[in-house]
Amino acid sequence: MTLKDRLQRLRGAGPSPDGQGSALSSPTDSPSLAERIRRVSVGQARAEGASEPRADRLAEAVGAVEIAPGVLCLERRIPARQRHGQVSIGPVDGAMWEGAIDPGWVSPASRLEPELERGRSVPAAPAPVCLDTETSGLAGGTGTWAFMTGLLRAQADGWTLRQYLLTRLDAEPAYLEAIAAELSGAGLLVSYNGLSFDIPLLTTRFRLCGQTDPLPTLPHLDLLKPVRRAYGRVWPDCRLASVEQRLLGFKRKDDLPGSEAPAAWLAWLRAGETTPLAGVLRHNRWDLLSLATLIPRLGEVFDDPGAFDADIRAVAAYHHAQGRSDRAFDLLRSGCRHLDSAGLMDLARLHRRRGDWEQALAIWEQLAAEGDADACTALAKYHEHRTRDLDRALALAAALPSGPLKDRRCARLSEKIRARDESTQGWFS
């Protein structure tokens, strides 16, 4: 065989030795590339003719129903009185949500439906839907499947939990259709790190299946953002498990870690094992209950951070950034004993803006006596511009750490003192 013939065979364009076409195209000898990828993705290493896992067995084992071939749905009602850790999940009413959810936490919808664009009003207290996915791993892009999606919907007298489970890869279009239908009536999507993980992953799956993605039409509350604001400098980490224990008093027992979810799904696809997936469903349910319980608790944290050992300065800075300077001032003043030097400087700055120079001066002098450079700078400015005590201002500036700012300030003050002294000598001469 010539080199040209060999190259043609490798490309699948040349004749096979038996004259019946490319050897690579034989349906019996070699599978297609798509089939190879499918087998690798799910570990389809069974012998030819082995039976597929039976979804009805899995549905019976976990208490779900098959809503479409290859798609299971497990539904539960969660009463408002049920407790999650030390906190009651509570009733879901408009007043509670308006008071608990700070507007600054919510990322607006990036795409509006046509009727919204024409001016249809948005509900003042949107019905929240908590979302959490379990995936086949962290490969990213098209290599990661969201094989389970849990949705916890707020109702007037409690919550409705629906967990959708993909039991066959070829059923993904029906699986995504069920998720899209569930999200159609949502007014607010709630997640934990969903903006960085769950939402991009689901968006990718919708696109790969050629389906309309409903996620950009929903405002999104990613609870990781306010948790990091309140505890990022206080706790060693802000993982949901840490938040559950510290804020909700909930400690998981016999939990299947999220890192083991991919193996549980593969155990089902390869061997029809149901027990590991039951553990994934329980893990997913706990995640969602934590989200629902965390919303009102975070409202309490931002209302009184000191009572929950939160970062008072960070919470006050958030309120100030949202235009609530009075609230920020009250938090800093009431929690001043727990503030570090940076927090006290924030409080002094708010005193100054209110015209309360005496209180601001007391804070600056206290911190300057401890060697705080920012306080020395504030005092230098105060004496330069308000008391006109240039010598005091220069002494304070001279105590600052070496650097261009110190040099410029000292040079300016020295020039002002020289000009003052020359003017005084000229007046008496």
Short mmCIF file of C-alpha atoms in Angstrom, two decimals:
data_model
loop_
_atom_site.label_atom_id
_atom_site.label_comp_id
_atom_site.label_asym_id
_atom_site.label_seq_id
_atom_site.Cartn_x
_atom_site.Cartn_y
_atom_site.Cartn_z
CA MET A 1 0.00 0.00 0.00
CA THR A 2 1.33 3.43 -0.93
CA LEU A 3 1.81 6.27 1.57
CA LYS A 4 -1.00 8.16 -0.16
CA ASP A 5 -3.40 5.24 0.44
CA ARG A 6 -2.41 5.05 4.09
CA LEU A 7 -3.04 8.75 4.63
CA GLN A 8 -6.42 8.47 2.94
CA ARG A 9 -7.35 5.59 5.21
CA LEU A 10 -6.36 7.59 8.31
CA ARG A 11 -8.53 10.49 7.17
CA GLY A 12 -11.41 8.14 6.49
CA ALA A 13 -11.42 9.12 2.82
CA GLY A 14 -9.73 6.16 1.20
CA PRO A 15 -10.88 2.66 0.36
CA SER A 16 -10.60 -0.16 2.83
CA PRO A 17 -8.60 -3.27 2.00
CA ASP A 18 -11.79 -5.10 1.08
CA GLY A 19 -12.90 -2.28 -1.22
CA GLN A 20 -16.01 -1.46 0.87
CA GLY A 21 -14.99 2.05 2.01
CA SER A 22 -13.01 3.43 4.92
CA ALA A 23 -12.10 1.00 7.64
CA LEU A 24 -12.74 3.78 10.15
CA SER A 25 -16.37 4.04 9.11
CA SER A 26 -17.32 0.47 9.85
CA PRO A 27 -20.27 0.48 12.28
CA THR A 28 -19.29 -2.89 13.69
CA ASP A 29 -15.53 -2.57 14.07
CA SER A 30 -15.13 1.02 15.36
CA PRO A 31 -17.63 3.33 17.03
CA SER A 32 -18.06 6.93 15.95
CA LEU A 33 -16.24 9.73 17.76
CA ALA A 34 -19.50 10.84 19.39
CA GLU A 35 -20.09 7.32 20.66
CA ARG A 36 -16.55 7.12 22.04
CA ILE A 37 -17.01 10.40 23.93
CA ARG A 38 -20.34 9.20 25.29
CA ARG A 39 -18.78 5.99 26.54
CA VAL A 40 -15.87 7.80 28.17
CA SER A 41 -18.17 10.41 29.77
CA VAL A 42 -20.29 7.86 31.59
CA GLY A 43 -17.85 5.01 31.91
CA GLN A 44 -19.86 2.70 29.67
CA ALA A 45 -17.50 -0.22 30.06
CA ARG A 46 -20.19 -2.87 30.13
CA ALA A 47 -20.01 -5.89 27.92
CA GLU A 48 -22.12 -5.77 24.78
CA GLY A 49 -25.74 -6.48 25.56
CA ALA A 50 -25.63 -5.54 29.26
CA SER A 51 -28.89 -3.98 30.42
CA GLU A 52 -29.24 -0.26 31.18
CA PRO A 53 -29.98 0.79 34.79
CA ARG A 54 -33.72 0.79 35.43
CA ALA A 55 -35.01 4.25 36.32
CA ASP A 56 -38.11 2.78 37.95
CA ARG A 57 -35.92 1.05 40.54
CA LEU A 58 -34.18 4.32 41.33
CA ALA A 59 -37.50 6.19 41.49
CA GLU A 60 -38.87 3.67 43.97
CA ALA A 61 -35.71 3.73 46.06
CA VAL A 62 -35.64 7.54 46.49
CA GLY A 63 -39.37 8.26 46.42
CA ALA A 64 -39.41 10.02 43.05
CA VAL A 65 -41.54 9.74 39.91
CA GLU A 66 -40.37 9.50 36.32
CA ILE A 67 -41.82 12.57 34.58
CA ALA A 68 -40.12 11.79 31.25
CA PRO A 69 -37.92 8.94 30.00
CA GLY A 70 -34.63 9.43 31.84
CA VAL A 71 -35.87 12.25 34.11
CA LEU A 72 -36.96 11.77 37.72
CA CYS A 73 -38.60 14.32 40.00
CA LEU A 74 -38.74 14.07 43.79
CA GLU A 75 -41.23 16.46 45.40
CA ARG A 76 -41.60 17.36 49.09
CA ARG A 77 -43.62 19.89 51.06
CA ILE A 78 -41.65 21.78 53.70
CA PRO A 79 -43.93 23.32 56.36
CA ALA A 80 -43.13 26.80 57.66
CA ARG A 81 -42.80 25.51 61.23
CA GLN A 82 -39.99 23.10 60.34
CA ARG A 83 -36.66 23.93 61.92
CA HIS A 84 -33.30 23.79 60.20
CA GLY A 85 -30.72 23.67 62.93
CA GLN A 86 -31.73 26.25 65.53
CA VAL A 87 -33.73 28.40 63.13
CA SER A 88 -37.29 27.97 61.88
CA ILE A 89 -37.66 28.11 58.12
CA GLY A 90 -40.65 30.34 58.79
CA PRO A 91 -43.63 31.57 56.79
CA VAL A 92 -43.13 33.22 53.44
CA ASP A 93 -44.94 36.52 53.17
CA GLY A 94 -44.21 39.72 51.29
CA ALA A 95 -43.41 41.82 54.35
CA MET A 96 -40.86 39.27 55.59
CA TRP A 97 -39.04 39.16 52.28
CA GLU A 98 -39.05 42.92 51.78
CA GLY A 99 -37.50 43.33 55.23
CA ALA A 100 -34.98 40.49 54.94
CA ILE A 101 -33.62 40.93 51.43
CA ASP A 102 -31.51 44.04 50.99
CA PRO A 103 -31.87 45.38 47.42
CA GLY A 104 -28.11 45.81 47.23
CA TRP A 105 -27.61 42.06 47.45
CA VAL A 106 -29.62 41.35 44.31
CA SER A 107 -28.07 41.28 40.85
CA PRO A 108 -30.63 42.53 38.33
CA ALA A 109 -31.84 40.40 35.45
CA SER A 110 -29.52 40.75 32.47
CA ARG A 111 -32.29 40.05 29.98
CA LEU A 112 -35.96 40.97 30.28
CA GLU A 113 -38.89 39.23 28.71
CA PRO A 114 -40.69 41.27 26.00
CA GLU A 115 -43.67 42.01 28.25
CA LEU A 116 -41.31 43.43 30.88
CA GLU A 117 -39.62 45.57 28.25
CA ARG A 118 -43.02 46.99 27.35
CA GLY A 119 -43.43 48.19 30.92
CA ARG A 120 -45.16 45.37 32.79
CA SER A 121 -44.72 46.00 36.50
CA VAL A 122 -42.42 43.79 38.54
CA PRO A 123 -43.83 42.41 41.84
CA ALA A 124 -42.61 44.37 44.87
CA ALA A 125 -42.03 41.15 46.82
CA PRO A 126 -40.90 38.53 44.26
CA ALA A 127 -41.51 34.86 44.99
CA PRO A 128 -38.05 33.41 45.61
CA VAL A 129 -36.82 30.11 44.22
CA CYS A 130 -33.68 28.63 45.76
CA LEU A 131 -31.47 26.73 43.31
CA ASP A 132 -28.61 24.29 43.80
CA THR A 133 -27.04 21.84 41.36
CA GLU A 134 -24.99 18.68 41.71
CA THR A 135 -22.55 18.07 38.88
CA SER A 136 -20.40 15.43 37.26
CA GLY A 137 -17.22 17.24 38.32
CA LEU A 138 -15.27 20.44 37.80
CA ALA A 139 -14.00 19.86 34.27
CA GLY A 140 -15.68 23.05 33.05
CA GLY A 141 -17.25 23.87 29.70
CA THR A 142 -18.98 21.07 27.86
CA GLY A 143 -17.32 18.40 30.01
CA THR A 144 -19.46 19.06 33.09
CA TRP A 145 -23.04 17.86 33.45
CA ALA A 146 -25.54 19.23 35.95
CA PHE A 147 -27.14 15.85 36.62
CA MET A 148 -29.25 17.06 39.55
CA THR A 149 -31.00 20.38 40.04
CA GLY A 150 -32.87 21.17 43.23
CA LEU A 151 -35.43 23.98 43.32
CA LEU A 152 -37.06 25.16 46.55
CA ARG A 153 -40.03 27.42 45.84
CA ALA A 154 -41.59 29.75 48.39
CA GLN A 155 -45.30 29.30 49.00
CA ALA A 156 -47.72 31.19 51.25
CA ASP A 157 -47.68 28.45 53.91
CA GLY A 158 -44.20 26.99 53.48
CA TRP A 159 -42.00 25.68 50.70
CA THR A 160 -42.19 23.18 47.85
CA LEU A 161 -39.03 21.24 47.07
CA ARG A 162 -38.54 19.61 43.67
CA GLN A 163 -35.33 17.80 42.77
CA TYR A 164 -34.81 16.86 39.13
CA LEU A 165 -32.47 13.97 38.38
CA LEU A 166 -31.00 13.03 35.02
CA THR A 167 -30.71 9.25 34.75
CA ARG A 168 -29.66 9.03 31.07
CA LEU A 169 -27.51 11.41 29.05
CA ASP A 170 -29.85 11.39 26.06
CA ALA A 171 -32.65 12.68 28.31
CA GLU A 172 -30.97 16.02 28.98
CA PRO A 173 -33.33 18.05 26.72
CA ALA A 174 -36.39 16.84 28.67
CA TYR A 175 -34.52 17.40 31.96
CA LEU A 176 -33.74 21.02 31.03
CA GLU A 177 -37.30 21.61 29.84
CA ALA A 178 -38.56 20.58 33.29
CA ILE A 179 -36.14 22.99 34.98
CA ALA A 180 -37.11 25.84 32.66
CA ALA A 181 -40.80 25.23 33.36
CA GLU A 182 -40.11 25.27 37.11
CA LEU A 183 -38.34 28.63 36.82
CA SER A 184 -41.03 30.24 34.68
CA GLY A 185 -42.96 31.62 37.66
CA ALA A 186 -39.98 32.67 39.75
CA GLY A 187 -39.52 36.30 40.71
CA LEU A 188 -36.11 35.94 42.35
CA LEU A 189 -33.44 33.27 42.05
CA VAL A 190 -31.47 32.47 45.23
CA SER A 191 -28.21 30.52 45.26
CA TYR A 192 -24.88 30.19 47.03
CA ASN A 193 -22.00 30.95 44.67
CA GLY A 194 -24.48 30.43 41.86
CA LEU A 195 -23.32 33.44 39.85
CA SER A 196 -19.89 31.87 39.49
CA PHE A 197 -20.82 28.18 39.22
CA ASP A 198 -24.42 26.94 38.97
CA ILE A 199 -25.77 29.59 36.59
CA PRO A 200 -22.91 29.51 34.03
CA LEU A 201 -23.05 25.71 34.04
CA LEU A 202 -26.80 25.53 33.42
CA THR A 203 -26.54 28.26 30.78
CA THR A 204 -23.95 26.15 28.97
CA ARG A 205 -26.21 23.08 29.08
CA PHE A 206 -29.20 25.06 27.75
CA ARG A 207 -27.10 26.35 24.87
CA LEU A 208 -25.67 22.94 24.01
CA CYS A 209 -29.21 21.55 23.83
CA GLY A 210 -30.37 24.48 21.69
CA GLN A 211 -32.95 25.55 24.27
CA THR A 212 -33.98 28.99 25.50
CA ASP A 213 -32.12 29.86 28.68
CA PRO A 214 -34.54 31.31 31.30
CA LEU A 215 -31.84 32.28 33.79
CA PRO A 216 -30.88 35.73 32.44
CA THR A 217 -34.50 36.90 32.82
CA LEU A 218 -34.38 36.47 36.62
CA PRO A 219 -32.90 38.79 39.25
CA HIS A 220 -30.39 36.81 41.28
CA LEU A 221 -29.54 36.80 44.96
CA ASP A 222 -26.20 35.05 45.46
CA LEU A 223 -25.97 34.71 49.24
CA LEU A 224 -22.20 34.25 49.13
CA LYS A 225 -21.88 38.00 48.45
CA PRO A 226 -23.48 39.28 51.69
CA VAL A 227 -21.87 36.47 53.71
CA ARG A 228 -18.42 37.50 52.49
CA ARG A 229 -19.24 41.12 53.22
CA ALA A 230 -20.17 40.36 56.82
CA TYR A 231 -17.67 37.58 57.61
CA GLY A 232 -14.90 37.61 55.02
CA ARG A 233 -12.44 39.16 57.50
CA VAL A 234 -13.82 37.29 60.52
CA TRP A 235 -14.10 33.63 59.54
CA PRO A 236 -11.37 31.43 58.05
CA ASP A 237 -13.72 30.56 55.18
CA CYS A 238 -17.24 31.30 53.96
CA ARG A 239 -18.23 27.82 52.77
CA LEU A 240 -21.91 27.01 53.12
CA ALA A 241 -21.11 24.28 55.67
CA SER A 242 -19.35 26.89 57.84
CA VAL A 243 -22.26 29.31 57.51
CA GLU A 244 -24.73 26.58 58.51
CA GLN A 245 -22.87 25.79 61.71
CA ARG A 246 -22.07 29.37 62.74
CA LEU A 247 -25.30 31.17 61.82
CA LEU A 248 -27.98 28.46 61.73
CA GLY A 249 -26.72 25.99 64.32
CA PHE A 250 -27.06 23.20 61.76
CA LYS A 251 -24.44 20.46 61.62
CA ARG A 252 -24.75 17.78 59.00
CA LYS A 253 -24.72 14.16 60.07
CA ASP A 254 -23.84 11.34 57.69
CA ASP A 255 -23.66 13.82 54.83
CA LEU A 256 -22.34 12.75 51.45
CA PRO A 257 -19.86 15.51 50.48
CA GLY A 258 -20.51 17.34 47.24
CA SER A 259 -17.13 16.15 45.97
CA GLU A 260 -18.47 12.57 45.98
CA ALA A 261 -21.55 13.40 43.90
CA PRO A 262 -19.83 12.66 40.53
CA ALA A 263 -18.86 9.16 41.70
CA ALA A 264 -22.40 8.54 42.94
CA TRP A 265 -23.86 9.43 39.54
CA LEU A 266 -21.32 7.31 37.69
CA ALA A 267 -22.08 4.40 40.01
CA TRP A 268 -25.69 4.65 38.85
CA LEU A 269 -24.85 4.99 35.15
CA ARG A 270 -22.36 2.13 35.22
CA ALA A 271 -23.88 -0.35 37.65
CA GLY A 272 -27.34 0.92 38.57
CA GLU A 273 -26.40 1.64 42.21
CA THR A 274 -29.14 3.67 43.92
CA THR A 275 -27.86 4.20 47.49
CA PRO A 276 -25.17 6.79 46.67
CA LEU A 277 -27.66 8.92 44.71
CA ALA A 278 -30.01 8.93 47.69
CA GLY A 279 -27.17 10.54 49.64
CA VAL A 280 -26.72 13.17 46.92
CA LEU A 281 -30.43 14.02 47.08
CA ARG A 282 -30.21 14.49 50.85
CA HIS A 283 -27.11 16.68 50.50
CA ASN A 284 -28.85 18.81 47.87
CA ARG A 285 -31.96 19.15 50.06
CA TRP A 286 -29.91 20.37 53.01
CA ASP A 287 -28.18 22.93 50.79
CA LEU A 288 -31.54 24.34 49.71
CA LEU A 289 -33.01 24.43 53.21
CA SER A 290 -29.92 26.32 54.35
CA LEU A 291 -30.47 28.93 51.63
CA ALA A 292 -34.08 29.48 52.63
CA THR A 293 -33.20 29.78 56.32
CA LEU A 294 -30.16 31.95 55.69
CA ILE A 295 -32.08 34.77 53.99
CA PRO A 296 -33.93 36.10 57.07
CA ARG A 297 -30.91 35.37 59.29
CA LEU A 298 -28.68 37.52 57.09
CA GLY A 299 -31.25 40.28 57.34
CA GLU A 300 -30.78 40.14 61.12
CA VAL A 301 -26.99 40.14 60.74
CA PHE A 302 -27.01 43.31 58.65
CA ASP A 303 -29.43 44.93 61.07
CA ASP A 304 -27.30 44.17 64.15
CA PRO A 305 -23.87 42.77 63.16
CA GLY A 306 -22.52 42.93 66.69
CA ALA A 307 -25.12 40.46 67.92
CA PHE A 308 -23.87 37.87 65.40
CA ASP A 309 -20.12 38.53 65.69
CA ALA A 310 -20.03 39.96 62.19
CA ASP A 311 -17.61 42.57 60.84
CA ILE A 312 -19.27 45.78 62.06
CA ARG A 313 -17.06 48.00 59.96
CA ALA A 314 -17.74 46.05 56.76
CA VAL A 315 -21.50 46.01 57.34
CA ALA A 316 -21.50 49.74 58.15
CA ALA A 317 -19.48 50.44 54.99
CA TYR A 318 -22.06 48.52 53.00
CA HIS A 319 -24.94 50.57 54.45
CA HIS A 320 -23.00 53.77 53.73
CA ALA A 321 -22.41 52.70 50.13
CA GLN A 322 -26.15 52.07 49.77
CA GLY A 323 -26.88 55.66 50.87
CA ARG A 324 -27.76 54.77 54.47
CA SER A 325 -25.11 56.87 56.21
CA ASP A 326 -27.25 57.30 59.33
CA ARG A 327 -27.50 53.54 59.71
CA ALA A 328 -23.75 53.17 59.17
CA PHE A 329 -23.07 55.85 61.80
CA ASP A 330 -25.35 54.19 64.35
CA LEU A 331 -23.68 50.79 63.85
CA LEU A 332 -20.16 52.17 64.22
CA ARG A 333 -21.02 54.28 67.25
CA SER A 334 -22.86 51.48 69.09
CA GLY A 335 -20.09 48.98 68.33
CA CYS A 336 -17.11 51.29 68.78
CA ARG A 337 -15.60 49.08 71.52
CA HIS A 338 -15.22 46.27 69.00
CA LEU A 339 -13.73 48.39 66.20
CA ASP A 340 -10.11 48.31 65.10
CA SER A 341 -8.24 51.47 64.16
CA ALA A 342 -9.64 51.46 60.62
CA GLY A 343 -13.20 51.17 61.96
CA LEU A 344 -12.60 54.01 64.42
CA MET A 345 -11.27 56.16 61.58
CA ASP A 346 -14.50 55.46 59.69
CA LEU A 347 -16.48 56.59 62.73
CA ALA A 348 -14.36 59.76 63.06
CA ARG A 349 -14.94 60.50 59.38
CA LEU A 350 -18.70 60.29 59.85
CA HIS A 351 -18.47 62.51 62.96
CA ARG A 352 -16.57 65.05 60.87
CA ARG A 353 -19.16 64.98 58.08
CA ARG A 354 -21.85 65.64 60.67
CA GLY A 355 -19.88 68.64 61.94
CA ASP A 356 -19.09 66.96 65.25
CA TRP A 357 -15.43 67.95 65.30
CA GLU A 358 -15.02 67.35 69.02
CA GLN A 359 -15.84 63.64 68.74
CA ALA A 360 -13.74 63.24 65.61
CA LEU A 361 -10.81 64.98 67.30
CA ALA A 362 -11.05 62.71 70.33
CA ILE A 363 -10.78 59.61 68.13
CA TRP A 364 -7.86 61.01 66.11
CA GLU A 365 -5.91 61.99 69.21
CA GLN A 366 -6.46 58.56 70.80
CA LEU A 367 -5.22 56.74 67.71
CA ALA A 368 -2.36 59.19 67.09
CA ALA A 369 -1.09 58.55 70.59
CA GLU A 370 -0.90 54.87 69.61
CA GLY A 371 1.15 55.76 66.53
CA ASP A 372 -1.59 55.43 63.89
CA ALA A 373 -0.39 57.17 60.73
CA ASP A 374 -3.87 57.86 59.34
CA ALA A 375 -4.89 59.55 62.59
CA CYS A 376 -1.73 61.68 62.55
CA THR A 377 -2.52 62.73 58.99
CA ALA A 378 -6.09 63.64 59.93
CA LEU A 379 -4.85 65.69 62.90
CA ALA A 380 -2.27 67.45 60.73
CA LYS A 381 -5.01 68.43 58.28
CA TYR A 382 -7.26 69.54 61.12
CA HIS A 383 -4.66 71.88 62.63
CA GLU A 384 -3.55 73.16 59.24
CA HIS A 385 -7.00 74.08 57.97
CA ARG A 386 -9.19 74.60 61.05
CA THR A 387 -7.09 75.80 63.98
CA ARG A 388 -4.36 77.29 61.72
CA ASP A 389 -1.80 75.93 64.15
CA LEU A 390 0.87 75.33 61.51
CA ASP A 391 3.59 74.38 63.98
CA ARG A 392 1.41 71.65 65.49
CA ALA A 393 0.47 70.46 62.01
CA LEU A 394 4.15 70.30 60.99
CA ALA A 395 5.06 68.34 64.12
CA LEU A 396 2.35 65.81 63.34
CA ALA A 397 3.39 65.57 59.70
CA ALA A 398 7.01 65.04 60.70
CA ALA A 399 5.94 61.98 62.72
CA LEU A 400 4.50 60.28 59.63
CA PRO A 401 6.29 57.33 57.98
CA SER A 402 8.85 58.31 55.37
CA GLY A 403 7.57 58.71 51.86
CA PRO A 404 6.47 61.19 49.16
CA LEU A 405 3.25 62.14 50.98
CA LYS A 406 5.16 63.05 54.15
CA ASP A 407 7.73 65.00 52.16
CA ARG A 408 5.13 67.02 50.25
CA ARG A 409 3.08 67.77 53.37
CA CYS A 410 6.12 68.84 55.41
CA ALA A 411 7.44 70.98 52.55
CA ARG A 412 4.11 72.74 52.14
CA LEU A 413 3.74 73.39 55.86
CA SER A 414 7.34 74.59 56.14
CA GLU A 415 6.71 77.03 53.29
CA LYS A 416 3.54 78.28 54.98
CA ILE A 417 5.40 78.79 58.27
CA ARG A 418 8.25 80.64 56.49
CA ALA A 419 5.76 82.91 54.73
CA ARG A 420 3.93 83.54 58.00
CA ASP A 421 7.13 84.39 59.82
CA GLU A 422 8.32 86.72 57.06
CA SER A 423 4.97 88.48 57.04
CA THR A 424 5.06 88.91 60.81
CA GLN A 425 8.63 90.29 60.75
CA GLY A 426 7.72 92.71 57.96
CA TRP A 427 4.72 94.00 59.89
CA PHE A 428 6.87 94.74 62.99
CA SER A 429 9.86 96.20 61.09
#
